[in-house]
Amino acid sequence: MEYTFNTFDKLLDICGSENKKIYEVMQEKEACDFELDINTVRNKVLRNINAMKSAVKQGLNSDEKSLSGLCGDDCLKLKEKYKKNKALFGSLYEKITLYALATMEENLRMNKIVACPTAGSCAIVPSVIIALSEEKNISEEEQINLLITAGTIGYIISSKVAMAGAVAGCQAECGVASAMSAAAAVQALGGNEKQIINAAALALKNILGLTCDPVAGLVEIPCVKRNVFLAIHAITAAELSLAGITSKIPPDEVVDAMLQTGQLMSPLLKETSQGGLAVTKSGIIISKELNKRN
Amino acid sequence: MKQRSLFDVISPIMTGPSSSHTAGAVRLGMLVRNIYAGRVRNVVFKLYNSYASAGKGHGSDKALLAGLLGCKVDSPDIKNIFNLPASQDIKYSFEFEQNLDRHPNAVDFILEGERNMIVSGNSVGAGNVEITKIDDFAVKISGEYNAIILFYKDKPGMISKVSTFIQNENINIASLECDRNAKGKIASMCICVDGQIPQSIINNIQNIDDVYFVRNIKKLED
């Protein structure tokens, strides 16, 4: 079907009038726009899921450092911690945090990951979808549905805000990834289409103003740990939404606020490494030492 | 304008750590490989601004060379490219420069081999790239379309001759851009099309009088 939507309102209208799920509308749209059949679209999504799983698997068993030597052994530290003392919030929490670290560390080792939406935010969506799928015995077909729904959230947001730290700070990278994950989590836990979109809005609302100030310009500090935090953040948004707690600011207006916040954000805080953490005393020392090595 | 896709959000499958500094660098290398279309003996990569300052930490240097040698964005070879046999047959070096007149993620490829050529490009975000210059000519090649690029003597009727060959194959032109260094001197034409470009079109264009250089630049596949 030829669907056109650039807003959450429009998407929900289509879902309502056609009596279809978000992922059904999106996969039909993608198939139509690119003259593919739906199975081809779904297979492409599956390839992405499989690549995400491979990254998690490999990352869980590696302590190889990044090119800079700054990061790379945190996942194993967390794994050891959970062996000794289980996580307070249970096994889903353990898996999400471990999978997010595993993926992000694979990324900075120059191994294979899936940009989702970007490489710097590549660990949030996979950690949530894979951990939930394992914990809730979710079938491969439904995992594909979850990733399509997550992608739909990013698709709509990116029609207004480009997904780049240089444009709107980390709001547009890890923030969007968290909103995408919240939506997927609600779907995995049986929420309806409205709750799915609402969860994305709740997640997004809570990261407005998030800057992009990486130390030495690298996707490492604070990006690695931020991916872990924002994966858990998505679950909070999903729980609230499933309880029927709604964003008093409608989802499309939250995106507008995000865009405006990005425009108001100083360029020093948008992927230029000229503000925030990047110019702290320690941030500058790290940066200088890396430059010396170059 | 580019058709937006679900897979703008959940792709590409790529070698980390940065879509602009790693995947973008590979794709620039791949496009330059297609443009040069011959064996490169020596290449100097000149990295500007953010590519110069944060490039090494993101493996941009490895990624540029890997792309030029034919690796795709998800190749496991990118990481070790300096130690692989493929990189032993080519001389390569890197220069780093801050120059605010250039894009934040700009690269020049200074190539020697079957011919000398300088190609400039930018990594414009999310793994997307653009080739902006071949030698002295402004071009616009993003790798999203199959493209024909040609250099020729600036004179009337060239666009019509070239487009006739394309029209005869019933191929739709998505964009067409020309540039020249001076009236009557050398001009460039860059044509992006829908679908495939048969070799016969390239051969026909090559045989037009006063066409010095023509290339079929395949779109980038992830």
Coordinates of C-alpha atoms in Angstrom, one line a residue:
Chain A
M1 CA 0.0 0.0 0.0
E2 CA 1.1 3.5 -0.7
Y3 CA 1.1 5.2 2.7
T4 CA 2.5 8.6 3.4
F5 CA 3.2 9.7 7.0
N6 CA 5.6 12.1 8.6
T7 CA 3.9 12.4 12.0
F8 CA 2.8 10.0 14.8
D9 CA -0.8 11.4 14.5
K10 CA -1.0 10.4 10.8
L11 CA 0.5 7.0 11.5
L12 CA -2.0 6.3 14.2
D13 CA -4.8 7.5 11.9
I14 CA -3.7 5.0 9.3
C15 CA -3.4 2.2 11.9
G16 CA -6.9 3.0 13.1
S17 CA -8.7 3.3 9.8
E18 CA -7.0 0.3 8.2
N19 CA -7.1 -1.7 11.4
K20 CA -3.4 -2.5 11.1
K21 CA -0.4 -2.6 13.4
I22 CA 2.4 0.0 13.1
Y23 CA 4.8 -2.6 11.8
E24 CA 2.3 -3.8 9.2
V25 CA 1.8 -0.2 7.9
M26 CA 5.6 0.4 7.8
Q27 CA 6.5 -2.8 6.0
E28 CA 3.8 -2.3 3.4
K29 CA 5.0 1.3 2.9
E30 CA 8.7 0.2 2.5
A31 CA 7.7 -2.5 0.1
C32 CA 5.6 -0.2 -2.0
D33 CA 8.1 2.8 -2.0
F34 CA 11.0 0.6 -3.1
E35 CA 9.1 -1.9 -5.3
L36 CA 10.0 -4.9 -3.1
D37 CA 7.8 -7.6 -1.7
I38 CA 7.1 -7.6 2.0
N39 CA 9.2 -10.8 2.6
T40 CA 12.2 -9.1 1.1
V41 CA 11.8 -6.2 3.5
R42 CA 11.4 -8.6 6.4
N43 CA 14.4 -10.6 5.4
K44 CA 16.5 -7.4 5.3
V45 CA 15.3 -6.6 8.8
L46 CA 16.2 -10.1 9.9
R47 CA 19.7 -9.7 8.6
N48 CA 20.0 -6.7 10.8
I49 CA 18.7 -8.6 13.8
N50 CA 21.2 -11.4 13.2
A51 CA 24.1 -8.9 12.9
M52 CA 22.9 -7.4 16.2
K53 CA 22.9 -10.8 17.9
S54 CA 26.4 -11.6 16.5
A55 CA 27.8 -8.4 17.9
V56 CA 26.3 -9.1 21.4
K57 CA 27.6 -12.7 21.3
Q58 CA 31.1 -11.6 20.4
G59 CA 31.2 -8.6 22.7
L60 CA 30.2 -10.7 25.8
N61 CA 33.4 -12.6 25.5
S62 CA 36.0 -10.0 24.6
D63 CA 38.1 -7.5 26.6
E64 CA 40.0 -6.2 23.6
K65 CA 40.5 -2.4 24.0
S66 CA 39.4 0.2 21.5
L67 CA 41.9 1.9 19.2
S68 CA 42.4 4.7 21.7
G69 CA 42.8 2.2 24.6
L70 CA 40.3 4.1 26.6
C71 CA 37.5 1.6 26.7
G72 CA 36.8 -2.1 26.0
D73 CA 36.8 -4.1 29.2
D74 CA 33.6 -2.8 31.0
C75 CA 31.3 -5.6 29.8
L76 CA 33.5 -8.3 31.4
K77 CA 33.6 -6.3 34.6
L78 CA 29.8 -6.1 34.7
K79 CA 29.6 -9.8 33.9
E80 CA 31.8 -10.7 36.8
K81 CA 29.8 -8.4 39.1
Y82 CA 26.6 -10.2 38.2
K83 CA 28.2 -13.6 38.8
K84 CA 29.0 -12.5 42.3
N85 CA 26.0 -10.4 43.0
K86 CA 22.9 -10.6 40.9
A87 CA 21.4 -7.3 39.7
L88 CA 18.8 -5.8 42.0
F89 CA 16.3 -5.5 39.1
G90 CA 16.6 -9.1 37.9
S91 CA 17.7 -10.9 34.8
L92 CA 16.1 -8.7 32.2
Y93 CA 18.0 -5.8 33.6
E94 CA 21.2 -7.8 33.7
K95 CA 20.8 -8.8 30.0
I96 CA 20.0 -5.3 28.8
T97 CA 23.0 -3.7 30.5
L98 CA 25.4 -6.5 29.4
Y99 CA 24.1 -6.6 25.8
A100 CA 24.4 -2.8 25.5
L101 CA 27.9 -2.8 26.8
A102 CA 28.9 -5.8 24.6
T103 CA 27.5 -4.1 21.5
M104 CA 29.1 -0.7 22.2
E105 CA 32.5 -2.2 22.9
E106 CA 32.3 -4.3 19.7
N107 CA 31.6 -1.0 17.9
L108 CA 34.7 0.8 19.2
R109 CA 36.9 -2.3 18.5
M110 CA 36.1 -1.7 14.8
N111 CA 34.0 -4.9 14.7
K112 CA 30.7 -5.3 13.0
I113 CA 27.6 -3.6 14.4
V114 CA 24.3 -2.2 13.0
A115 CA 23.9 1.6 13.0
C116 CA 20.5 2.0 14.8
P117 CA 19.9 4.9 14.2
T118 CA 23.7 5.7 14.3
A119 CA 26.8 3.9 15.2
G120 CA 27.3 6.0 18.3
S121 CA 23.9 4.8 19.5
C122 CA 24.0 1.3 18.1
A123 CA 23.6 -0.6 21.4
I124 CA 20.3 0.6 22.7
V125 CA 17.7 -1.0 20.4
P126 CA 19.5 -4.3 20.1
S127 CA 20.0 -4.7 23.9
V128 CA 16.3 -4.1 24.6
I129 CA 14.9 -6.2 21.7
I130 CA 17.3 -9.2 22.2
A131 CA 17.1 -9.2 26.0
L132 CA 13.3 -9.0 26.0
S133 CA 13.0 -11.7 23.3
E134 CA 15.1 -14.1 25.3
E135 CA 13.3 -13.4 28.6
K136 CA 9.8 -13.5 27.0
N137 CA 10.4 -16.2 24.5
I138 CA 9.6 -14.0 21.6
S139 CA 9.6 -15.6 18.1
E140 CA 11.9 -14.5 15.3
E141 CA 8.9 -13.3 13.3
E142 CA 7.8 -11.1 16.2
Q143 CA 11.4 -9.9 16.7
I144 CA 11.3 -8.6 13.1
N145 CA 8.0 -6.9 13.9
L146 CA 9.6 -5.2 17.0
L147 CA 12.5 -3.9 15.0
I148 CA 10.3 -2.6 12.3
T149 CA 8.2 -0.7 14.9
A150 CA 11.4 0.7 16.5
G151 CA 12.5 1.8 13.0
T152 CA 9.2 3.5 12.3
I153 CA 9.7 5.7 15.4
G154 CA 13.1 6.8 14.1
Y155 CA 11.7 7.2 10.6
I156 CA 9.0 9.7 11.8
I157 CA 11.4 11.6 14.1
S158 CA 14.0 11.9 11.4
S159 CA 11.5 13.5 9.0
K160 CA 11.8 16.6 11.3
V161 CA 15.2 16.1 13.0
A162 CA 18.3 14.7 11.2
M163 CA 19.7 11.8 13.3
A164 CA 23.1 13.4 13.9
G165 CA 24.8 14.7 17.0
A166 CA 26.1 17.6 14.9
V167 CA 22.5 18.7 14.2
A168 CA 20.6 18.2 17.5
G169 CA 23.1 16.8 20.0
C170 CA 22.8 13.3 21.5
Q171 CA 19.0 13.8 21.6
A172 CA 19.0 12.8 18.0
E173 CA 21.2 9.7 18.5
C174 CA 20.9 7.9 21.9
G175 CA 17.7 9.8 22.6
V176 CA 16.0 8.6 19.5
A177 CA 17.4 5.1 20.0
S178 CA 15.8 5.1 23.5
A179 CA 12.4 6.2 22.1
M180 CA 12.6 3.5 19.4
S181 CA 13.4 0.9 22.1
A182 CA 10.6 2.0 24.4
A183 CA 8.2 1.5 21.5
A184 CA 9.5 -1.9 20.8
A185 CA 9.3 -2.9 24.5
V186 CA 5.7 -1.8 24.7
Q187 CA 4.9 -3.9 21.7
A188 CA 6.8 -6.9 23.1
L189 CA 4.8 -6.6 26.3
G190 CA 1.4 -6.5 24.6
G191 CA 0.7 -2.8 24.5
N192 CA -1.5 -1.2 21.8
E193 CA -0.4 1.2 19.0
K194 CA -1.2 4.3 21.0
Q195 CA 0.8 3.0 24.0
I196 CA 3.7 2.2 21.7
I197 CA 3.8 5.8 20.4
N198 CA 3.2 7.2 23.8
A199 CA 6.2 5.3 25.2
A200 CA 8.4 6.8 22.5
A201 CA 7.2 10.3 23.5
L202 CA 7.8 9.6 27.2
A203 CA 11.3 8.4 26.5
L204 CA 12.1 11.3 24.2
K205 CA 10.7 13.9 26.6
N206 CA 13.1 12.8 29.3
I207 CA 16.2 13.3 27.2
L208 CA 15.5 16.7 25.8
G209 CA 18.6 18.8 25.9
L210 CA 21.0 15.9 25.8
T211 CA 24.3 17.2 24.3
C212 CA 27.0 15.6 22.2
D213 CA 30.3 16.4 23.9
P214 CA 32.6 13.4 23.3
V215 CA 36.1 13.5 24.7
A216 CA 38.7 13.8 22.0
G217 CA 35.9 13.5 19.4
L218 CA 35.7 9.8 19.9
V219 CA 32.6 7.6 20.1
E220 CA 33.7 6.5 23.6
I221 CA 33.4 8.9 26.5
P222 CA 30.5 9.3 27.4
C223 CA 28.9 7.3 24.6
V224 CA 29.6 3.7 25.7
K225 CA 28.0 4.1 29.1
R226 CA 25.2 6.4 27.9
N227 CA 24.0 3.6 25.6
V228 CA 23.5 1.4 28.7
F229 CA 21.7 4.1 30.7
L230 CA 19.3 4.9 27.8
A231 CA 18.5 1.3 27.2
I232 CA 17.2 1.0 30.7
H233 CA 15.5 4.4 30.3
A234 CA 13.5 2.9 27.5
I235 CA 12.1 0.2 29.8
T236 CA 10.9 2.8 32.3
A237 CA 9.1 4.6 29.5
A238 CA 7.5 1.3 28.4
E239 CA 6.3 0.5 32.0
L240 CA 4.7 3.9 32.4
S241 CA 3.0 3.7 29.1
L242 CA 1.7 0.2 29.7
A243 CA 0.2 1.6 32.9
G244 CA -1.8 4.0 30.9
I245 CA 0.3 7.0 31.9
T246 CA 0.3 9.4 28.9
S247 CA 2.5 12.2 27.9
K248 CA 0.5 15.4 28.4
I249 CA 2.5 16.8 25.5
P250 CA 1.4 14.9 22.4
P251 CA 4.2 12.8 20.7
D252 CA 4.5 15.1 17.6
E253 CA 4.8 18.1 19.8
V254 CA 7.6 16.4 21.8
V255 CA 9.5 16.0 18.5
D256 CA 8.9 19.7 17.7
A257 CA 10.4 20.5 21.2
M258 CA 13.4 18.3 20.5
L259 CA 14.0 20.0 17.2
Q260 CA 13.8 23.5 18.8
T261 CA 16.0 22.4 21.7
G262 CA 18.5 21.2 19.1
Q263 CA 18.5 24.5 17.3
L264 CA 18.9 26.4 20.6
M265 CA 21.8 24.2 21.7
S266 CA 25.2 25.8 21.3
P267 CA 27.3 24.4 18.5
L268 CA 30.0 23.9 21.1
L269 CA 27.8 21.0 22.4
K270 CA 27.0 19.4 19.1
E271 CA 29.7 16.9 18.2
T272 CA 32.4 19.5 18.0
S273 CA 34.1 18.5 21.2
Q274 CA 34.5 22.1 22.2
G275 CA 32.3 22.1 25.3
G276 CA 31.0 20.0 28.1
L277 CA 32.9 16.8 29.0
A278 CA 35.3 17.3 26.1
V279 CA 36.8 20.4 27.6
T280 CA 37.0 19.3 31.3
K281 CA 40.5 19.3 32.7
S282 CA 40.7 15.5 32.3
G283 CA 39.0 15.5 29.0
I284 CA 41.6 17.8 27.6
I285 CA 44.5 15.7 29.1
I286 CA 43.1 12.6 27.4
S287 CA 42.7 14.4 24.1
K288 CA 46.3 15.8 24.2
E289 CA 47.7 12.4 25.0
L290 CA 45.9 10.8 22.1
N291 CA 47.1 13.5 19.8
K292 CA 50.7 13.0 20.9
R293 CA 50.4 9.3 19.9
N294 CA 49.1 10.3 16.5
Chain B
M1 CA 15.5 14.3 -3.2
K2 CA 16.3 11.0 -1.7
Q3 CA 13.4 8.6 -1.0
R4 CA 13.4 8.0 2.8
S5 CA 13.5 4.4 4.0
L6 CA 13.1 2.4 7.1
F7 CA 16.7 1.3 6.5
D8 CA 18.0 4.8 6.9
V9 CA 17.2 4.2 10.5
I10 CA 18.2 0.5 11.1
S11 CA 21.2 0.2 8.8
P12 CA 23.9 -0.2 7.7
I13 CA 25.5 -3.3 9.1
M14 CA 29.0 -1.8 9.4
T15 CA 32.4 -1.9 11.0
G16 CA 32.4 0.5 13.9
P17 CA 32.8 2.9 15.5
S18 CA 31.4 5.9 13.6
S19 CA 29.0 6.1 10.6
S20 CA 30.5 9.4 9.4
H21 CA 34.1 8.7 10.3
T22 CA 34.3 5.0 9.5
A23 CA 31.5 3.9 7.2
G24 CA 31.5 7.2 5.4
A25 CA 35.3 6.9 4.9
V26 CA 34.9 3.4 3.4
R27 CA 32.2 4.6 1.0
L28 CA 34.3 7.6 -0.1
G29 CA 37.1 5.1 -0.9
M30 CA 34.7 2.8 -2.8
L31 CA 33.5 5.7 -4.9
V32 CA 37.0 6.9 -5.7
R33 CA 37.9 3.3 -6.6
N34 CA 35.0 3.4 -9.1
I35 CA 36.0 6.8 -10.5
Y36 CA 39.7 6.0 -10.9
A37 CA 38.9 2.6 -12.4
G38 CA 42.5 1.4 -12.7
R39 CA 45.5 0.3 -10.6
V40 CA 46.6 2.9 -8.1
R41 CA 50.3 2.8 -7.4
N42 CA 50.5 5.6 -4.9
V43 CA 47.9 7.5 -3.0
V44 CA 48.1 10.4 -0.5
F45 CA 45.0 10.8 1.6
K46 CA 44.6 14.3 2.9
L47 CA 42.2 14.5 5.8
Y48 CA 40.7 17.8 6.9
N49 CA 39.2 19.2 10.1
S50 CA 37.3 16.6 12.1
Y51 CA 38.6 13.9 9.9
A52 CA 42.1 15.1 10.7
S53 CA 41.6 15.4 14.5
A54 CA 39.3 12.5 15.3
G55 CA 40.0 10.4 12.2
K56 CA 42.7 8.1 13.6
G57 CA 40.6 7.3 16.7
H58 CA 37.7 6.3 14.5
G59 CA 39.9 4.3 12.0
S60 CA 39.1 6.8 9.2
D61 CA 42.6 6.2 7.8
K62 CA 42.1 2.4 7.6
A63 CA 38.6 2.9 6.3
L64 CA 39.7 5.2 3.4
L65 CA 42.4 2.7 2.3
A66 CA 40.0 -0.3 2.7
G67 CA 37.4 1.4 0.6
L68 CA 39.9 2.2 -2.1
L69 CA 41.0 -1.4 -2.1
G70 CA 37.4 -2.6 -2.6
C71 CA 36.2 -3.4 1.0
K72 CA 32.5 -2.8 1.8
V73 CA 31.4 -1.0 5.0
D74 CA 30.9 -4.3 6.9
S75 CA 34.2 -5.9 5.9
P76 CA 36.2 -7.5 8.8
D77 CA 39.4 -6.5 6.8
I78 CA 39.0 -2.8 7.5
K79 CA 40.4 -3.1 11.0
N80 CA 43.6 -4.9 9.9
I81 CA 43.9 -3.4 6.4
F82 CA 47.4 -2.0 7.0
N83 CA 48.7 -5.6 7.6
L84 CA 46.8 -7.4 4.8
P85 CA 48.4 -8.5 1.5
A86 CA 46.0 -6.2 -0.4
S87 CA 47.7 -3.1 1.0
Q88 CA 51.2 -4.2 0.3
D89 CA 50.9 -3.5 -3.5
I90 CA 50.1 0.1 -3.0
K91 CA 52.0 3.0 -1.5
Y92 CA 49.9 5.1 0.7
S93 CA 50.4 8.0 3.2
F94 CA 48.2 10.3 5.2
E95 CA 48.3 14.1 5.7
F96 CA 46.2 16.0 8.2
E97 CA 45.2 19.6 7.9
Q98 CA 42.8 22.1 9.6
N99 CA 41.2 24.3 6.9
L100 CA 37.9 26.0 7.7
D101 CA 37.2 26.6 4.0
R102 CA 36.7 22.8 3.7
H103 CA 33.8 20.6 5.0
P104 CA 34.3 19.3 8.6
N105 CA 34.8 15.8 7.2
A106 CA 36.7 16.4 3.9
V107 CA 39.2 14.2 2.2
D108 CA 41.4 14.6 -0.9
F109 CA 42.7 11.5 -2.6
I110 CA 45.9 12.3 -4.5
L111 CA 46.3 9.3 -6.9
E112 CA 49.1 8.1 -9.1
G113 CA 49.2 5.0 -11.3
E114 CA 47.8 4.6 -14.8
R115 CA 47.1 8.3 -14.5
N116 CA 47.3 11.1 -12.1
M117 CA 44.1 12.2 -10.5
I118 CA 42.9 14.2 -7.5
V119 CA 39.5 13.4 -6.1
S120 CA 37.8 15.3 -3.3
G121 CA 34.9 14.3 -1.2
N122 CA 33.0 14.8 2.1
S123 CA 31.4 12.5 4.6
V124 CA 28.1 14.3 5.2
G125 CA 26.7 12.3 8.1
A126 CA 25.1 8.9 8.8
G127 CA 27.4 7.2 6.4
N128 CA 26.3 9.4 3.5
V129 CA 29.0 10.8 1.3
E130 CA 29.5 13.1 -1.7
I131 CA 32.3 13.4 -4.2
T132 CA 32.7 17.1 -4.9
K133 CA 35.7 17.4 -7.3
I134 CA 37.6 15.4 -9.8
D135 CA 40.8 17.2 -10.7
D136 CA 39.6 20.8 -11.3
F137 CA 36.0 20.0 -12.0
A138 CA 33.1 20.3 -9.6
V139 CA 31.0 17.2 -9.6
K140 CA 28.2 15.8 -7.3
I141 CA 28.3 12.1 -6.9
S142 CA 26.7 10.5 -3.8
G143 CA 26.7 6.9 -4.7
E144 CA 22.9 6.7 -4.4
Y145 CA 22.5 6.5 -8.1
N146 CA 24.4 4.9 -11.0
A147 CA 26.2 7.8 -12.6
I148 CA 28.1 8.7 -15.8
I149 CA 30.8 11.2 -15.5
L150 CA 32.7 12.7 -18.5
F151 CA 35.2 15.3 -19.4
Y152 CA 35.1 16.9 -22.9
K153 CA 35.9 19.9 -24.9
D154 CA 33.4 22.7 -24.1
K155 CA 31.3 23.2 -27.3
P156 CA 27.6 23.3 -28.3
G157 CA 25.6 20.1 -28.6
M158 CA 27.4 17.8 -26.2
I159 CA 24.5 17.5 -23.7
S160 CA 22.2 16.5 -26.5
K161 CA 24.6 13.9 -28.0
V162 CA 25.2 12.3 -24.6
S163 CA 21.5 12.4 -23.5
T164 CA 20.4 10.8 -26.8
F165 CA 22.5 7.7 -26.1
I166 CA 20.8 7.5 -22.7
Q167 CA 17.4 8.1 -24.1
N168 CA 17.9 5.5 -26.7
E169 CA 18.2 2.9 -24.0
N170 CA 15.0 4.2 -22.4
I171 CA 16.9 5.2 -19.2
N172 CA 15.5 7.9 -17.0
I173 CA 17.9 10.7 -16.0
A174 CA 17.6 11.7 -12.3
S175 CA 20.0 14.7 -12.4
L176 CA 22.4 16.3 -14.8
E177 CA 25.1 18.8 -13.9
C178 CA 27.8 20.5 -16.0
D179 CA 30.8 22.5 -15.2
R180 CA 33.8 24.0 -17.1
N181 CA 37.0 25.7 -16.4
A182 CA 36.6 28.3 -19.2
K183 CA 34.6 28.8 -22.4
G184 CA 35.8 26.5 -25.1
K185 CA 38.2 24.6 -22.7
I186 CA 37.6 21.4 -20.8
A187 CA 34.1 20.8 -19.4
S188 CA 32.6 18.1 -17.2
M189 CA 29.2 16.4 -17.1
C190 CA 27.7 14.3 -14.3
I191 CA 24.5 12.4 -15.0
C192 CA 22.7 10.3 -12.4
V193 CA 20.2 7.8 -13.7
D194 CA 17.6 5.3 -12.5
G195 CA 18.5 1.7 -13.2
Q196 CA 21.6 0.2 -14.8
I197 CA 24.0 1.8 -17.3
P198 CA 24.9 -0.6 -20.1
Q199 CA 28.5 -0.6 -21.2
S200 CA 27.3 0.3 -24.8
I201 CA 26.3 3.8 -23.6
I202 CA 29.8 4.3 -22.1
N203 CA 31.4 3.1 -25.4
N204 CA 29.2 5.4 -27.5
I205 CA 30.0 8.4 -25.3
Q206 CA 33.7 7.5 -25.5
N207 CA 33.5 7.6 -29.3
I208 CA 32.0 11.2 -29.4
D209 CA 34.7 13.6 -30.7
D210 CA 36.5 15.5 -28.0
V211 CA 35.4 13.4 -25.1
Y212 CA 38.6 12.9 -23.1
F213 CA 37.4 10.8 -20.2
V214 CA 34.2 8.9 -19.4
R215 CA 33.3 6.6 -16.4
N216 CA 30.4 4.5 -15.3
I217 CA 30.3 5.1 -11.6
K218 CA 28.2 2.3 -10.0
K219 CA 26.0 3.2 -7.0
L220 CA 27.2 2.0 -3.6
E221 CA 25.7 -1.2 -2.3
D222 CA 26.1 -1.9 1.4

